[in-house]
Short mmCIF file of C-alpha atoms in Angstrom, two decimals:
data_model
loop_
_atom_site.label_atom_id
_atom_site.label_comp_id
_atom_site.label_asym_id
_atom_site.label_seq_id
_atom_site.Cartn_x
_atom_site.Cartn_y
_atom_site.Cartn_z
CA MET P 1 75.81 62.74 94.56
CA LYS P 2 79.20 64.45 94.47
CA GLU P 3 82.56 64.03 96.14
CA LEU P 4 84.11 66.92 98.02
CA LEU P 5 86.30 67.78 100.99
CA MET P 6 84.82 68.89 104.27
CA VAL P 7 87.30 71.14 106.09
CA ARG P 8 86.88 71.23 109.85
CA TYR P 9 88.24 73.93 112.14
CA GLY P 10 88.97 73.60 115.84
CA GLU P 11 89.71 76.58 118.06
CA ILE P 12 87.74 78.94 115.81
CA PHE P 13 84.59 77.23 117.06
CA LEU P 14 85.13 78.90 120.46
CA LYS P 15 85.18 82.46 119.08
CA GLY P 16 81.49 83.21 119.66
CA LEU P 17 80.23 86.28 117.83
CA ASN P 18 83.65 86.75 116.21
CA ARG P 19 83.55 83.32 114.60
CA PRO P 20 82.45 84.57 111.12
CA TYR P 21 85.54 86.83 110.95
CA PHE P 22 87.87 83.89 111.64
CA ILE P 23 86.02 81.61 109.23
CA ARG P 24 86.31 84.18 106.43
CA ALA P 25 90.03 84.53 107.15
CA LEU P 26 90.46 80.75 107.06
CA VAL P 27 88.61 80.48 103.74
CA ARG P 28 90.95 83.10 102.25
CA LYS P 29 94.00 81.15 103.40
CA ILE P 30 92.62 77.87 102.03
CA ARG P 31 91.97 79.53 98.68
CA TYR P 32 95.52 80.87 98.72
CA ALA P 33 96.88 77.39 99.42
CA LEU P 34 94.82 75.85 96.60
CA ARG P 35 95.81 78.29 93.87
CA GLY P 36 96.26 76.47 90.57
CA THR P 37 94.29 73.36 91.55
CA GLY P 38 90.95 74.44 90.06
CA SER P 39 89.31 74.10 93.46
CA ASN P 40 86.23 75.98 94.61
CA VAL P 41 86.15 76.83 98.33
CA TRP P 42 83.05 78.11 100.07
CA VAL P 43 81.20 78.10 103.38
CA HIS P 44 77.85 76.35 103.48
CA ASP P 45 75.67 75.61 106.48
CA GLY P 46 78.53 76.12 108.92
CA ARG P 47 81.03 73.94 107.04
CA ILE P 48 83.95 74.84 104.77
CA LEU P 49 83.68 72.76 101.60
CA VAL P 50 86.11 72.22 98.71
CA GLU P 51 85.20 70.80 95.32
CA GLY P 52 86.16 70.98 91.65
CA TYR P 53 89.69 69.57 91.99
CA ASP P 54 91.34 66.95 89.78
CA ASP P 55 94.01 65.71 92.19
CA PRO P 56 92.46 65.02 95.63
CA GLU P 57 95.73 63.96 97.27
CA THR P 58 97.44 67.24 96.37
CA VAL P 59 94.47 69.23 97.62
CA VAL P 60 94.36 67.31 100.91
CA GLU P 61 98.12 67.78 101.39
CA ARG P 62 97.85 71.52 100.89
CA VAL P 63 94.78 72.06 103.03
CA THR P 64 96.15 70.07 105.98
CA HIS P 65 99.11 72.49 106.14
CA VAL P 66 96.94 75.61 106.45
CA PHE P 67 97.00 77.07 109.94
CA GLY P 68 93.49 77.01 111.39
CA VAL P 69 92.46 73.71 109.79
CA HIS P 70 91.85 70.97 112.37
CA SER P 71 91.10 68.10 109.96
CA VAL P 72 90.01 67.29 106.42
CA CYS P 73 87.35 64.71 105.54
CA PRO P 74 86.92 63.32 102.01
CA ALA P 75 83.12 63.21 101.91
CA VAL P 76 80.14 62.47 99.71
CA GLU P 77 77.27 64.95 99.47
CA MET P 78 73.87 63.58 98.47
CA PRO P 79 70.16 64.23 99.01
CA LYS P 80 69.07 63.33 102.52
CA GLU P 81 65.50 62.31 101.69
CA ASP P 82 66.30 58.82 100.37
CA PHE P 83 67.56 56.95 103.43
CA ASP P 84 67.97 53.70 101.49
CA ALA P 85 70.39 55.48 99.13
CA LEU P 86 72.32 56.85 102.11
CA CYS P 87 72.72 53.34 103.52
CA GLU P 88 73.83 51.94 100.17
CA GLN P 89 76.45 54.68 99.89
CA ALA P 90 77.63 54.00 103.45
CA ILE P 91 78.06 50.32 102.62
CA ARG P 92 80.14 51.22 99.56
CA MET P 93 82.34 53.55 101.65
CA MET P 94 82.98 50.74 104.16
CA ASP P 95 84.13 48.42 101.40
CA GLY P 96 87.66 47.12 101.97
CA LEU P 97 87.74 48.10 105.65
CA LYS P 98 88.29 45.49 108.34
CA GLY P 99 87.82 45.30 112.07
CA THR P 100 85.33 47.28 114.13
CA PHE P 101 83.10 50.24 113.33
CA LYS P 102 80.24 52.40 114.47
CA VAL P 103 77.90 54.90 112.84
CA ASN P 104 77.99 58.43 114.20
CA ALA P 105 75.07 60.55 113.00
CA ARG P 106 74.65 64.28 113.63
CA ARG P 107 71.34 65.83 112.68
CA SER P 108 71.38 69.62 112.50
CA ASP P 109 68.12 69.54 110.52
CA LYS P 110 65.71 68.76 113.37
CA ARG P 111 62.85 68.30 110.90
CA TYR P 112 64.45 65.13 109.55
CA PRO P 113 62.10 62.24 110.37
CA MET P 114 64.79 60.05 111.95
CA GLY P 115 66.74 60.98 115.08
CA SER P 116 70.47 60.45 115.40
CA PRO P 117 70.19 57.25 117.52
CA GLU P 118 67.74 55.81 115.02
CA ILE P 119 70.06 56.61 112.10
CA ASN P 120 72.96 55.00 113.95
CA MET P 121 71.06 51.77 114.63
CA GLU P 122 69.38 51.42 111.25
CA MET P 123 72.42 52.27 109.12
CA GLY P 124 74.72 50.24 111.35
CA GLY P 125 72.42 47.23 111.00
CA ARG P 126 72.38 47.47 107.23
CA ILE P 127 76.19 47.74 107.11
CA LEU P 128 76.42 44.60 109.27
CA ASP P 129 74.00 42.75 106.99
CA ALA P 130 76.14 43.61 103.97
CA ARG P 131 79.47 43.16 105.75
CA PRO P 132 79.14 40.36 108.34
CA ASP P 133 82.96 40.31 108.67
CA LEU P 134 82.80 43.69 110.45
CA LYS P 135 81.95 44.07 114.12
CA VAL P 136 80.33 46.93 116.03
CA ASP P 137 82.33 48.67 118.78
CA LEU P 138 80.61 51.75 120.14
CA HIS P 139 83.47 52.79 122.42
CA HIS P 140 86.76 52.20 120.55
CA PRO P 141 85.93 51.53 116.89
CA GLU P 142 88.65 51.28 114.26
CA HIS P 143 86.39 53.03 111.73
CA VAL P 144 83.58 55.56 112.10
CA MET P 145 80.90 56.03 109.46
CA ASN P 146 80.01 59.70 109.96
CA VAL P 147 76.66 60.98 108.73
CA GLU P 148 75.76 64.67 108.92
CA ILE P 149 72.19 65.62 108.12
CA ARG P 150 72.05 69.26 107.07
CA ASP P 151 70.31 70.73 104.03
CA GLN P 152 72.02 67.77 102.32
CA ALA P 153 73.51 64.59 103.76
CA TYR P 154 77.28 64.30 104.10
CA LEU P 155 78.95 60.92 104.61
CA TYR P 156 82.63 60.34 105.39
CA VAL P 157 84.88 57.76 107.04
CA ARG P 158 88.38 59.23 106.79
CA VAL P 159 89.30 62.10 109.11
CA ILE P 160 92.75 63.37 108.16
CA PRO P 161 94.47 65.41 110.92
CA ALA P 162 95.73 68.87 109.98
CA VAL P 163 98.10 71.37 111.54
CA GLY P 164 95.55 73.23 113.71
CA GLY P 165 96.18 76.68 115.12
CA MET P 166 94.60 79.93 113.92
CA PRO P 167 94.36 81.51 110.44
CA VAL P 168 97.45 83.54 109.61
CA GLY P 169 96.91 87.28 109.97
CA THR P 170 94.12 87.13 112.54
CA ASN P 171 96.52 87.90 115.39
CA GLY P 172 98.69 90.63 113.90
CA ASN P 173 102.20 90.74 112.44
CA ALA P 174 105.61 89.90 113.88
CA THR P 175 109.17 89.90 112.57
CA LEU P 176 111.32 86.76 112.82
CA LEU P 177 115.10 86.90 113.14
CA LEU P 178 115.79 84.05 110.72
CA SER P 179 119.23 82.47 110.76
CA GLY P 180 120.27 79.35 108.91
CA GLY P 181 120.06 77.23 112.05
CA ILE P 182 117.53 74.76 113.39
CA ASP P 183 115.85 76.93 116.01
CA SER P 184 114.62 80.11 114.32
CA PRO P 185 112.47 78.44 111.60
CA VAL P 186 110.76 76.40 114.31
CA ALA P 187 110.15 79.53 116.39
CA GLY P 188 108.64 81.33 113.41
CA TRP P 189 106.41 78.36 112.57
CA MET P 190 105.12 78.15 116.14
CA VAL P 191 104.17 81.82 116.34
CA ALA P 192 102.64 81.78 112.84
CA LYS P 193 100.51 78.83 113.93
CA ARG P 194 98.84 81.14 116.44
CA GLY P 195 97.54 83.32 113.61
CA VAL P 196 100.48 85.74 113.33
CA GLN P 197 101.67 86.89 109.91
CA ILE P 198 105.46 86.80 109.96
CA ASN P 199 108.11 88.72 108.10
CA ALA P 200 111.74 87.66 108.37
CA VAL P 201 115.08 89.43 108.85
CA HIS P 202 118.32 87.70 107.92
CA PHE P 203 121.79 89.11 108.56
CA HIS P 204 124.26 88.35 105.77
CA SER P 205 127.99 89.00 106.18
CA PHE P 206 129.39 88.56 102.68
CA PRO P 207 132.10 87.38 101.91
CA TYR P 208 132.43 85.74 105.34
CA THR P 209 129.06 84.10 104.77
CA SER P 210 128.52 82.60 101.33
CA GLU P 211 125.81 82.90 98.72
CA GLN P 212 124.94 79.28 99.53
CA ALA P 213 124.21 80.36 103.11
CA ARG P 214 121.93 83.11 101.81
CA GLU P 215 120.05 80.69 99.54
CA LYS P 216 119.73 78.23 102.39
CA VAL P 217 117.88 80.85 104.43
CA LEU P 218 115.60 81.68 101.50
CA ASP P 219 114.87 77.97 101.08
CA LEU P 220 113.95 77.78 104.77
CA ALA P 221 111.64 80.76 104.28
CA ARG P 222 110.04 78.94 101.34
CA LYS P 223 109.39 75.94 103.57
CA LEU P 224 107.64 78.20 106.06
CA SER P 225 105.88 80.34 103.47
CA PHE P 226 103.26 77.79 102.47
CA SER P 227 101.60 77.59 105.87
CA CYS P 228 102.39 81.27 106.46
CA CYS P 229 100.80 82.31 103.14
CA GLY P 230 103.96 84.04 101.93
CA ILE P 231 106.92 85.65 103.71
CA LYS P 232 109.02 88.70 102.95
CA VAL P 233 112.67 88.17 103.86
CA HIS P 234 114.70 91.31 104.62
CA ILE P 235 118.37 90.53 103.96
CA VAL P 236 120.56 92.92 105.94
CA PRO P 237 124.23 93.56 104.99
CA PHE P 238 126.00 93.03 108.30
CA THR P 239 129.69 92.75 107.41
CA GLU P 240 130.80 96.27 108.35
CA ILE P 241 129.11 96.10 111.76
CA GLN P 242 130.71 92.76 112.55
CA LEU P 243 134.16 93.92 111.46
CA GLN P 244 133.97 97.00 113.64
CA ILE P 245 132.81 94.93 116.61
CA ARG P 246 135.67 92.47 116.06
CA ASP P 247 138.30 95.18 115.71
CA ARG P 248 137.17 97.65 118.39
CA CYS P 249 135.22 95.89 121.14
CA PRO P 250 136.34 93.54 123.93
CA GLU P 251 136.25 90.01 122.57
CA GLU P 252 134.18 88.52 125.40
CA TYR P 253 131.33 90.91 124.64
CA SER P 254 131.47 90.73 120.84
CA THR P 255 128.61 88.24 120.40
CA LEU P 256 126.35 90.19 122.75
CA ILE P 257 127.10 93.48 121.02
CA MET P 258 126.40 91.83 117.67
CA ARG P 259 123.07 90.54 118.99
CA ARG P 260 122.16 94.00 120.29
CA PHE P 261 122.76 95.49 116.83
CA MET P 262 120.64 92.76 115.28
CA MET P 263 117.80 93.56 117.64
CA ARG P 264 118.00 97.30 116.88
CA ILE P 265 117.95 96.70 113.14
CA ALA P 266 115.20 94.07 113.36
CA GLU P 267 113.05 96.43 115.43
CA ALA P 268 113.47 99.19 112.83
CA ILE P 269 112.36 96.80 110.07
CA ALA P 270 109.53 95.48 112.25
CA ARG P 271 108.12 98.96 112.78
CA LYS P 272 108.38 99.71 109.07
CA THR P 273 106.40 96.55 108.30
CA GLU P 274 103.81 97.25 111.03
CA SER P 275 104.91 94.32 113.16
CA GLY P 276 103.99 94.31 116.82
CA ALA P 277 106.75 92.01 118.09
CA LEU P 278 110.05 90.31 117.31
CA ILE P 279 110.52 86.52 117.26
CA THR P 280 113.76 84.70 118.02
CA GLY P 281 114.66 81.03 118.31
CA GLU P 282 116.55 81.31 121.58
CA SER P 283 116.34 78.62 124.26
CA ILE P 284 117.55 79.58 127.70
CA GLY P 285 121.07 78.37 128.46
CA GLN P 286 121.62 76.73 125.06
CA VAL P 287 124.67 78.89 124.26
CA ALA P 288 126.54 81.69 126.01
CA SER P 289 124.42 84.45 124.43
CA GLN P 290 121.22 82.77 125.66
CA THR P 291 121.71 82.90 129.41
CA MET P 292 119.15 84.87 131.37
CA GLU P 293 121.57 87.76 131.84
CA ALA P 294 122.57 87.78 128.17
CA LEU P 295 118.96 87.77 126.97
CA GLY P 296 118.16 90.67 129.27
CA THR P 297 121.12 92.59 127.87
CA THR P 298 120.01 92.11 124.26
CA ASP P 299 116.36 92.90 125.02
CA ALA P 300 117.37 96.19 126.64
CA VAL P 301 117.95 97.86 123.26
CA VAL P 302 114.38 97.36 121.94
CA SER P 303 111.03 98.59 123.19
CA MET P 304 108.70 96.09 121.49
CA PRO P 305 107.88 92.60 122.82
CA VAL P 306 110.25 89.75 121.96
CA PHE P 307 108.58 86.35 121.54
CA ARG P 308 110.74 83.30 122.30
CA PRO P 309 108.45 80.27 121.87
CA LEU P 310 111.36 77.84 122.34
CA ILE P 311 112.65 79.36 125.57
CA GLY P 312 111.99 76.22 127.67
CA PHE P 313 112.63 73.57 125.00
CA ASP P 314 115.46 71.04 124.95
CA LYS P 315 117.39 70.83 121.70
CA SER P 316 115.99 67.36 121.02
CA GLU P 317 112.44 68.74 121.30
CA ILE P 318 113.27 71.51 118.84
CA ILE P 319 114.78 69.01 116.41
CA ASP P 320 111.64 66.87 116.59
CA ILE P 321 109.49 69.83 115.51
CA ALA P 322 112.00 70.82 112.80
CA LYS P 323 111.73 67.31 111.35
CA ARG P 324 107.94 67.43 111.51
CA ILE P 325 107.75 70.73 109.62
CA ASP P 326 110.46 69.60 107.17
CA THR P 327 113.09 72.25 107.93
CA TYR P 328 115.62 70.07 109.74
CA GLU P 329 117.57 68.80 106.71
CA LEU P 330 117.88 72.29 105.26
CA SER P 331 118.94 73.74 108.59
CA SER P 332 121.60 71.04 108.91
CA LEU P 333 123.36 71.98 105.67
CA PRO P 334 126.94 73.04 106.56
CA TYR P 335 126.77 76.65 105.39
CA GLU P 336 127.89 79.21 107.94
CA ASP P 337 125.81 82.12 109.15
CA CYS P 338 126.91 85.40 110.65
CA CYS P 339 126.41 84.12 114.20
CA THR P 340 129.13 81.50 113.73
CA ILE P 341 131.89 83.78 112.44
CA PHE P 342 134.20 85.82 114.68
CA THR P 343 133.02 83.74 117.67
CA PRO P 344 134.98 84.62 120.82
CA LYS P 345 136.92 81.87 122.58
CA HIS P 346 135.61 82.85 126.01
CA PRO P 347 132.28 84.71 125.66
CA ALA P 348 130.74 86.39 128.68
CA THR P 349 127.90 84.24 130.02
CA ARG P 350 126.70 86.50 132.83
CA PRO P 351 127.27 89.96 131.44
CA LYS P 352 126.43 93.18 133.23
CA LYS P 353 124.42 95.45 130.99
CA GLU P 354 126.52 98.44 132.04
CA LYS P 355 129.72 96.64 130.96
CA VAL P 356 128.28 95.80 127.56
CA GLU P 357 127.08 99.38 127.06
CA GLU P 358 130.55 100.62 127.97
CA ALA P 359 132.11 98.19 125.48
CA GLU P 360 129.83 99.55 122.74
CA THR P 361 131.30 103.03 123.18
CA CYS P 362 134.42 101.74 121.44
CA LEU P 363 132.48 101.76 118.16
CA GLU P 364 132.66 104.74 115.84
CA ASN P 365 129.24 106.25 115.07
CA PRO P 366 127.01 103.20 115.75
CA GLU P 367 123.90 105.07 114.58
CA GLN P 368 125.45 105.50 111.15
CA LEU P 369 126.36 101.79 111.04
CA ILE P 370 122.69 100.93 111.64
CA ALA P 371 121.51 103.49 109.07
CA ASP P 372 123.90 102.12 106.44
CA ALA P 373 122.74 98.56 107.11
CA LEU P 374 119.09 99.56 106.79
CA ALA P 375 119.81 101.44 103.58
CA GLY P 376 121.28 98.26 102.07
CA VAL P 377 118.41 95.93 102.94
CA GLU P 378 117.27 93.64 100.12
CA VAL P 379 113.66 92.41 100.32
CA VAL P 380 112.87 89.01 98.83
CA SER P 381 109.28 87.74 98.70
CA VAL P 382 108.93 83.96 98.88
#
């Protein structure tokens, strides 16, 4: 008999003939998450199993944050031939539990002499004999004694929910415009959960934005990086572009012009990193630069798709997710970002694209501004 973790996947099960590819990708990500724990991760008889660890709580915590994992079950593996031993182990695993229970047997080995209903009745009866304080409830039990009969028998009671989604990297790459606010980390997390490997771009306007603001963004990236299996943050020097926009362009269009430059630069970095899309944390109507007309004006300068997973979310809904993924407190630290400096008093909320393009002509050599910003990019791996 040995203790191990049984890792269960969800949506991957629906992938048909492509399922082995997704399982292999998930195993790689679990191994990445468990670096330094001494764990051994392998696939056996259709299940992902983990053993060899010293600290089970740490291992469970890490595995449940891996995208693609549906749940984790601390289990016991033992020979299936001795049914009496299986029942004794089940009784031990029910020790300390109160309320109602049922036995749920699954028999993938059809040569096993007992069918699933027979296992359920016999093992359930023995548990009741040993624990008369428990009661059977076949429809809404408080506890389920799971028994899987494969080449070995696997018994488990606890089913620990995990993050779900798809293994990172199985659905391509995308580049996240990562500010220090609440929204963009949530947007990146949501797209990464669908199996997308994300890179990040952050615009830093030193000395108008501080080193603390820069570190805050890197800390946010570190929060995301565990589930995302590492992130490269491209820090773009943005001061000169913002100063020129402030000094030369009509004030009501300054935020939109700034956003258009961000999109151009982010797209250039995205193509260099083989990303197929950009990700932003915009929610329609949340601020002046996020009206339908404003979003169309900023999107007009790029040719790749722009993913906005929060587009229909209320702020309270976004905050709830930020708290769940543990980015909210960091995002709430009072360090400014480049989007909050040089903010116009009366920004245009329903801009005409032609008017914004005309306003941009006030800038001197915008292509060179973009080239200089790209030349000064600092890449930080977290």
